[in-house]
Short mmCIF file of C-alpha atoms in Angstrom, two decimals:
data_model
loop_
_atom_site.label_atom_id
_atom_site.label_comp_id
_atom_site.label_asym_id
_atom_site.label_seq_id
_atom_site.Cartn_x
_atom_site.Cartn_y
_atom_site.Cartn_z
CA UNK A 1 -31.38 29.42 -13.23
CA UNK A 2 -34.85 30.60 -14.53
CA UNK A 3 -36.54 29.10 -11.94
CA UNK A 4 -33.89 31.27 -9.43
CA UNK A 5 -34.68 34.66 -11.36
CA UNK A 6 -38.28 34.28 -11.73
CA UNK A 7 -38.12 34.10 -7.92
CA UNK A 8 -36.32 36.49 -7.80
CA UNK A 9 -37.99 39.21 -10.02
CA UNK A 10 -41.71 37.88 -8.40
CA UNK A 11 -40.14 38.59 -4.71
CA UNK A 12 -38.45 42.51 -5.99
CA UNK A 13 -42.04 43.31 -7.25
CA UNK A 14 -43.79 42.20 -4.13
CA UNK A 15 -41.41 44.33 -1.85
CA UNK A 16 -41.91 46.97 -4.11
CA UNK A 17 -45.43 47.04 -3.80
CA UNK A 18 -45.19 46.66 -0.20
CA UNK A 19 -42.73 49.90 0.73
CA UNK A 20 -44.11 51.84 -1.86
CA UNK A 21 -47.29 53.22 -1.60
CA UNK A 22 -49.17 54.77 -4.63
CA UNK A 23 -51.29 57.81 -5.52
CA UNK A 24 -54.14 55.98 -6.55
CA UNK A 25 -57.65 56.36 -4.95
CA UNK A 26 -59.42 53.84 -2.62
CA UNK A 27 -58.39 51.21 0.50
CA UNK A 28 -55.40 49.12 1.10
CA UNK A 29 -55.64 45.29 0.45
CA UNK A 30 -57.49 43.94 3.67
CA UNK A 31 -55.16 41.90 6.25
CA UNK A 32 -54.23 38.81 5.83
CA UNK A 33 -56.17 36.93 8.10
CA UNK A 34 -59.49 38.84 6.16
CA UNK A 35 -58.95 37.45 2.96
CA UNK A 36 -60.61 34.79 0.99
CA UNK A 37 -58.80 32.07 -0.57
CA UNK A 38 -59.51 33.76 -4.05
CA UNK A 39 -58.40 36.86 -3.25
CA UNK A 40 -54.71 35.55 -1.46
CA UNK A 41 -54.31 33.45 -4.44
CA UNK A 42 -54.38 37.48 -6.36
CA UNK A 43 -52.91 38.91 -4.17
CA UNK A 44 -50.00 36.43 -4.44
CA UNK A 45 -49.64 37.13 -8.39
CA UNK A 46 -50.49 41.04 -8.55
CA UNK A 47 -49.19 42.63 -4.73
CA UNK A 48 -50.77 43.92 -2.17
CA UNK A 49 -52.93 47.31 -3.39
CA UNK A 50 -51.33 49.93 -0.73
CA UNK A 51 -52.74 53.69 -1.16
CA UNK A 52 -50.74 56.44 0.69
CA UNK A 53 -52.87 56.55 3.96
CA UNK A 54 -55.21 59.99 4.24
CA UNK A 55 -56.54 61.58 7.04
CA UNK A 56 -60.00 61.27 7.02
CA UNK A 57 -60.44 62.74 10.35
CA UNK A 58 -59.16 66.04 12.13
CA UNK A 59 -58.75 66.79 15.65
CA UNK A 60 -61.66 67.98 17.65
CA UNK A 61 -59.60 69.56 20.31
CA UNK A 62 -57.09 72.99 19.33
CA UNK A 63 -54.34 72.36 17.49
CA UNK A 64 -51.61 73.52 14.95
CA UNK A 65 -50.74 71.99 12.58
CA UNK A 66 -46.09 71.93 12.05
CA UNK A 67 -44.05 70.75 9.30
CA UNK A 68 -40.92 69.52 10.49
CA UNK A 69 -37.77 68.70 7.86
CA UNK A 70 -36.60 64.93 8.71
CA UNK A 71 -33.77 63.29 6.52
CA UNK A 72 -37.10 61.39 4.93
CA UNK A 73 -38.71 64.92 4.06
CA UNK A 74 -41.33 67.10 5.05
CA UNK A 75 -43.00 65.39 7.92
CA UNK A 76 -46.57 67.06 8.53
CA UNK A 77 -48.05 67.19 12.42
CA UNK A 78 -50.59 68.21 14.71
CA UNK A 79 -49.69 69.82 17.94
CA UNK A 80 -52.17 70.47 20.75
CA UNK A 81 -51.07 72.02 24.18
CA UNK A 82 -52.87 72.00 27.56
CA UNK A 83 -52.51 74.44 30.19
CA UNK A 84 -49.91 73.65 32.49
CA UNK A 85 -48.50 70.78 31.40
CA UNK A 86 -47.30 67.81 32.62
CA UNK A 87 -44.75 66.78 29.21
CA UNK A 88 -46.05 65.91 26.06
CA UNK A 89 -46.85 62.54 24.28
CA UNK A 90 -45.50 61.90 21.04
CA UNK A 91 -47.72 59.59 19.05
CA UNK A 92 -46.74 57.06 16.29
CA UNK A 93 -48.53 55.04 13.98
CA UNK A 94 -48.01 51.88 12.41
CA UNK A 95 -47.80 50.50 8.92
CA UNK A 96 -50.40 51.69 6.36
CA UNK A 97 -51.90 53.95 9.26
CA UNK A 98 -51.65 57.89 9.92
CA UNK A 99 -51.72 60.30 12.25
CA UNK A 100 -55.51 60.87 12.26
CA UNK A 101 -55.68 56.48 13.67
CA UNK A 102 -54.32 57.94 16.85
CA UNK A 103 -56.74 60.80 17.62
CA UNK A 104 -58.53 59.00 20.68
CA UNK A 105 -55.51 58.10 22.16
CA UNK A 106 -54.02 61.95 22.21
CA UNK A 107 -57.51 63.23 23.44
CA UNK A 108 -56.82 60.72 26.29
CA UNK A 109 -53.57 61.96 27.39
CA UNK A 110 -54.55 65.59 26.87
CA UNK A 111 -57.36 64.73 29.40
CA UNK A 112 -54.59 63.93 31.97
CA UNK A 113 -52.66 67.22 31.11
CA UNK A 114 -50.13 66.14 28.51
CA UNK A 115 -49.81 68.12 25.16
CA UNK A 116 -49.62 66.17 22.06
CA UNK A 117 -47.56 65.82 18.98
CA UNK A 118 -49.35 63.39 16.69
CA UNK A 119 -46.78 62.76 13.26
CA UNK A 120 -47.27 61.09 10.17
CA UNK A 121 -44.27 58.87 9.10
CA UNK A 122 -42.92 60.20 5.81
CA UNK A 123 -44.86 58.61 3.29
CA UNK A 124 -47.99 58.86 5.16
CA UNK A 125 -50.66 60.99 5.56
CA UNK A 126 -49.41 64.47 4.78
CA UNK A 127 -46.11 63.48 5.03
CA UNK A 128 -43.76 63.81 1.97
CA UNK A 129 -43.07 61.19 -0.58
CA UNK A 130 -44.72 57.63 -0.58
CA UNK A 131 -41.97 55.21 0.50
CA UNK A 132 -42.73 53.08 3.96
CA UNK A 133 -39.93 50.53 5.20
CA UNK A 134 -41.61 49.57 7.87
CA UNK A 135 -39.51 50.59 11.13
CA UNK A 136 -35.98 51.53 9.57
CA UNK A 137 -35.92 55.21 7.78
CA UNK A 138 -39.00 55.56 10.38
CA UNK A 139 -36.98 55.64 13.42
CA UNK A 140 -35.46 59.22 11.85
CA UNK A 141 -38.93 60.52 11.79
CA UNK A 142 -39.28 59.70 15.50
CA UNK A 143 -35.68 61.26 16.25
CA UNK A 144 -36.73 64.28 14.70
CA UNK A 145 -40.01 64.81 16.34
CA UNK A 146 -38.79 64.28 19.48
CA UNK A 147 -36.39 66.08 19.41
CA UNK A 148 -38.46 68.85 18.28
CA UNK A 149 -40.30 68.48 21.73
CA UNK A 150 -37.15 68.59 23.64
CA UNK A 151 -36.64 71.83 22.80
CA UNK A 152 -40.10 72.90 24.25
CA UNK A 153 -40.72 73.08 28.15
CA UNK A 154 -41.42 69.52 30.01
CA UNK A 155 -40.58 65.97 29.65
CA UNK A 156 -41.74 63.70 26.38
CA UNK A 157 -42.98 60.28 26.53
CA UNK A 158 -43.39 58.26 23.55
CA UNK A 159 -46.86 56.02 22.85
CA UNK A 160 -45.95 54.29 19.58
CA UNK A 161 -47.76 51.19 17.66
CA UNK A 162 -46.66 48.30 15.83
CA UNK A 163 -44.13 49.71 12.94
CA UNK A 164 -43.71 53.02 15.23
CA UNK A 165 -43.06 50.94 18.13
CA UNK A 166 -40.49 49.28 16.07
CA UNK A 167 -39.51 52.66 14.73
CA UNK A 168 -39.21 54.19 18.00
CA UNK A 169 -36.95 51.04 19.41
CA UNK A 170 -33.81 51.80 16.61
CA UNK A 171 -34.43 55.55 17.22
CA UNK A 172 -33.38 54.88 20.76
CA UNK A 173 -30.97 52.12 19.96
CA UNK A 174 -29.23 53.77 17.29
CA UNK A 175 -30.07 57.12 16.84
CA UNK A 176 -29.82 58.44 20.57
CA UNK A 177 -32.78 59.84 21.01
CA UNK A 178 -33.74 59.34 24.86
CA UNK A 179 -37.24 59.82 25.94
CA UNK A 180 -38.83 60.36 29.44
CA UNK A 181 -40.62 56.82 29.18
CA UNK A 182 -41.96 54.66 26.14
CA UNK A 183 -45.95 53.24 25.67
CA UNK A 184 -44.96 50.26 23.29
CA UNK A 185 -47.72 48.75 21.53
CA UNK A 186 -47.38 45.16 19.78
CA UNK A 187 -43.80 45.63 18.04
CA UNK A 188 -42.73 43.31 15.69
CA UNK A 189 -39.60 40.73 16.57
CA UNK A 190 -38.01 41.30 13.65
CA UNK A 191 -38.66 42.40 9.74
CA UNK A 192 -38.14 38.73 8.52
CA UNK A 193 -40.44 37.50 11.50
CA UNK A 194 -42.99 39.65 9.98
CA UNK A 195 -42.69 38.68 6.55
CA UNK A 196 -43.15 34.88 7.66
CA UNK A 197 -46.52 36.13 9.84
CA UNK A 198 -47.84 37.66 6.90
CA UNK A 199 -47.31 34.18 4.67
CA UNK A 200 -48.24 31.91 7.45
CA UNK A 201 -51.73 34.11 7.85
CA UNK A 202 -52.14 33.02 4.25
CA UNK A 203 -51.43 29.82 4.76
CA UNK A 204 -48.26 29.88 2.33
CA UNK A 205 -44.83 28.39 3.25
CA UNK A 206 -43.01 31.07 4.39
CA UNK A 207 -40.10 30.15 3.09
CA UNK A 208 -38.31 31.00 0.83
CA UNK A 209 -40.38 33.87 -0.26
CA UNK A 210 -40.41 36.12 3.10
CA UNK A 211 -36.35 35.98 3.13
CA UNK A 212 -36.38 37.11 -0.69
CA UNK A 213 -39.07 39.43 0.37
CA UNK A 214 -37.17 40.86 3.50
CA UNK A 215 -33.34 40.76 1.44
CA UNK A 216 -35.54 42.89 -1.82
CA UNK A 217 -36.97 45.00 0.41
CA UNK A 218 -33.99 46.11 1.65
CA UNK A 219 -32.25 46.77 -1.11
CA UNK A 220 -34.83 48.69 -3.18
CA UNK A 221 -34.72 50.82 -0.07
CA UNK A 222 -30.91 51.22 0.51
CA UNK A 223 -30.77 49.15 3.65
CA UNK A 224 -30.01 45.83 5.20
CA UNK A 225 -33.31 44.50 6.43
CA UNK A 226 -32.38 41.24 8.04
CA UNK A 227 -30.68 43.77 10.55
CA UNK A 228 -34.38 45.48 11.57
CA UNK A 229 -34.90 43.65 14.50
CA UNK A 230 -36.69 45.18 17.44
CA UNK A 231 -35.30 42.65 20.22
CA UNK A 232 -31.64 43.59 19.27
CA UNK A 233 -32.67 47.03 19.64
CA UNK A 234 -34.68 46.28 23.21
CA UNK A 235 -31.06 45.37 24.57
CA UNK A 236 -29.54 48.99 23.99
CA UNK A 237 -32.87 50.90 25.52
CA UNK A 238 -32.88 51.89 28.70
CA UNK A 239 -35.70 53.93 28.33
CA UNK A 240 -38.78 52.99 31.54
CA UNK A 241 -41.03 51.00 28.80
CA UNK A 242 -44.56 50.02 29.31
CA UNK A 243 -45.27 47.17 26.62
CA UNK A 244 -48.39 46.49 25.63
CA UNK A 245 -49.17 42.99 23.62
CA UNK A 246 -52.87 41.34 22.52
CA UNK A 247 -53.14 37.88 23.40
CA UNK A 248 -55.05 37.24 19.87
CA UNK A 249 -52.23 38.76 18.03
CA UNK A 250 -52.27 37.39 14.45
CA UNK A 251 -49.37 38.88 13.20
CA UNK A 252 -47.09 39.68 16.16
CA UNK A 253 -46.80 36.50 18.03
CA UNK A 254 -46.52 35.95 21.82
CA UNK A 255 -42.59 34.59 21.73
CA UNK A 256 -41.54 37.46 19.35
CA UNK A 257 -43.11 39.77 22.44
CA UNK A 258 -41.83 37.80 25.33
CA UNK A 259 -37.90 37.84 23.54
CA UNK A 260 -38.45 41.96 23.26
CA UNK A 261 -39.86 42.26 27.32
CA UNK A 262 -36.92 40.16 27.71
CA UNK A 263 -34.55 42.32 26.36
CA UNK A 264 -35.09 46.06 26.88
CA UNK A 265 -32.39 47.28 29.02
CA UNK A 266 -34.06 49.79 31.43
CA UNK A 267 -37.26 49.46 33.72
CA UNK A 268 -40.28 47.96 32.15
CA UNK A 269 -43.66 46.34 32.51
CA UNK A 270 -46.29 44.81 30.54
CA UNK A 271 -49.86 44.34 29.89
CA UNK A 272 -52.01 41.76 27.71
CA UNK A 273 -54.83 42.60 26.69
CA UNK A 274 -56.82 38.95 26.60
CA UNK A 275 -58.94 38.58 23.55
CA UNK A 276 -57.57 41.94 21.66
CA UNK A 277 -55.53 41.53 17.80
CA UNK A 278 -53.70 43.64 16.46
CA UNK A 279 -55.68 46.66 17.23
CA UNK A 280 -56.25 49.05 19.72
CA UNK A 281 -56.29 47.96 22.88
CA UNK A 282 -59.05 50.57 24.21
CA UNK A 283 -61.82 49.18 21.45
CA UNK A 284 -62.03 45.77 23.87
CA UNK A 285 -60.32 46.49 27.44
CA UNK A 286 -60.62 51.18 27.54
CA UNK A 287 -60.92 50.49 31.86
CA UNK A 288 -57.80 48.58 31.42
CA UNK A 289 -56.24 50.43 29.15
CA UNK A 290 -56.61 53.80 30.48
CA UNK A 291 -55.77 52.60 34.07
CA UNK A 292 -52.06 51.17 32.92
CA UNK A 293 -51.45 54.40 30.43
CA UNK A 294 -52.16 56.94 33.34
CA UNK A 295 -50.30 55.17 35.63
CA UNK A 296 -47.14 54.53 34.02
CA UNK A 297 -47.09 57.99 32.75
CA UNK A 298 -47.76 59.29 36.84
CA UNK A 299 -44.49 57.47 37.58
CA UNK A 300 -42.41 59.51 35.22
CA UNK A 301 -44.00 62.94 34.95
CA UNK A 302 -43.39 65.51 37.60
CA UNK A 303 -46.27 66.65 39.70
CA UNK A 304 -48.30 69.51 38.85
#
């Protein structure tokens, strides 16, 4: 029974530490995969150190920034228009990222005549508060953005990453929000999928500490997180979806990608990227990379 509640108590603080990020000064704990042996061994008794993410950069194109009130808070954005218009491109970040991460992507589609809407999650950036969970109160930030845009002239398209992709999946699924067309970067299968990625990339049984992890995590955050599960959602979007996948992936693996393809409901494609992580695709493959974005957003944008 000790044995059980130790567990238990170690797993609550680690799930703690992971959706809640602090005011303190300085970088988040380094990924997995970067660690030394020492430092998983600390990180495995003290938690992950997770900052609130700050912008450290600033758009060097015009832009404005808007608050927008999500059930999460006060989200904080930067919105940049180009003349005439082809839709705009809402842009999400993933997990202990911001909106500032995504600033050559949005200078990208601005150069092929989409505004941009760039967000930080709440908890992020200049976002309010300092909870994350990862993909679940997320997908509410992503409802409310877009539908922010819906009420402005022209289609919106959605170009989300990891934890936003994930986000942006149960935003559609659940939340009806219904984009022109998705760019999906490397979503997660599922929250417990990614709690067993993160152990395995420390080279730590996954079990049973990334189910305690996942059922704590949850529950300090008023939610059932077994249920966040982007392939479930996949089935119920019907949303034209471009997904985009690394073949060197560390922490989203190539069947967890393959059952979400699988699944999404409407028309779809993908790309690999051979060689790329978990990181932008553009830093290894930009020819590539720019040639599949402008295309798939050609197909579903009117002409100018």
């Amino acid at each position: 029974m000790l044995a059980a509640l130790s567990l238990n108590a170690v797993a609550f603080f680690h799930a703690w530490r992971f959706t809640h990020f602090t005011t303190e000064a300085g970088s988040h704990t380094d990924n997995p995969e970067q660690l030394t042996a020492l430092q998983k061994v600390g990180i495995l008794l003290t938690g992950i150190k997770n900052p609130k993410p700050v912008n450290q950069q600033r758009p060097a194109f015009p832009y404005r920034t808007v608050y927008l009130s999500s059930p999460n808070g006060w989200l904080e954005t930067w919105y940049a228009t180009v003349p005439r218009a082809r839709g705009t491109v809402a842009l999400f970040h993933g997990y202990t990222s911001c909106k500032s991460k995504l600033l050559t992507e949005a200078g990208y589609f601005r150069s092929l005549g989409y505004n941009v809407l760039l967000t930080d999650f709440a908890g992020n950036g200049g976002s309010a508060g300092n909870v994350c969970t990862v993909g679940h109160h997320e997908a509410a930030d992503v409802a409310t953005a877009v539908r922010w845009l819906q009420q402005q002239p022209g289609p919106v398209f959605i170009y989300a990453n990891s934890m936003g992709a994930v986000a942006t999946l149960r935003a559609e699924a659940e939340l009806g929000v219904r984009p022109a067309a998705n760019i999906l970067e490397c979503p997660y299968g599922s929250m417990l999928q990614t709690a067993q990625s993160r152990f395995r990339s420390m080279h730590v049984p996954p079990f049973p500490m990334a189910n305690l992890l996942v059922l704590w995590g949850g529950l300090a955050n008023n939610f059932w997180a077994f249920d966040l599960d982007a392939t479930r959602y996949a089935a119920q979007v019907s949303t034209p979806t471009l997904l985009l996948w690394g073949t060197a992936d560390p922490r989203v693996t190539r069947p967890e990608t393959d059952a979400i393809f699988a699944a999404l409901a409407g028309p779809k494609q993908r790309q690999d990227f051979v060689g790329s992580g978990h990181e932008p695709y553009w830093w290894k493959h930009q020819v590539l990379w720019k040639r599949r974005v402008a295309h798939w957003c050609s197909r579903h944008a009117p002409v100018r």
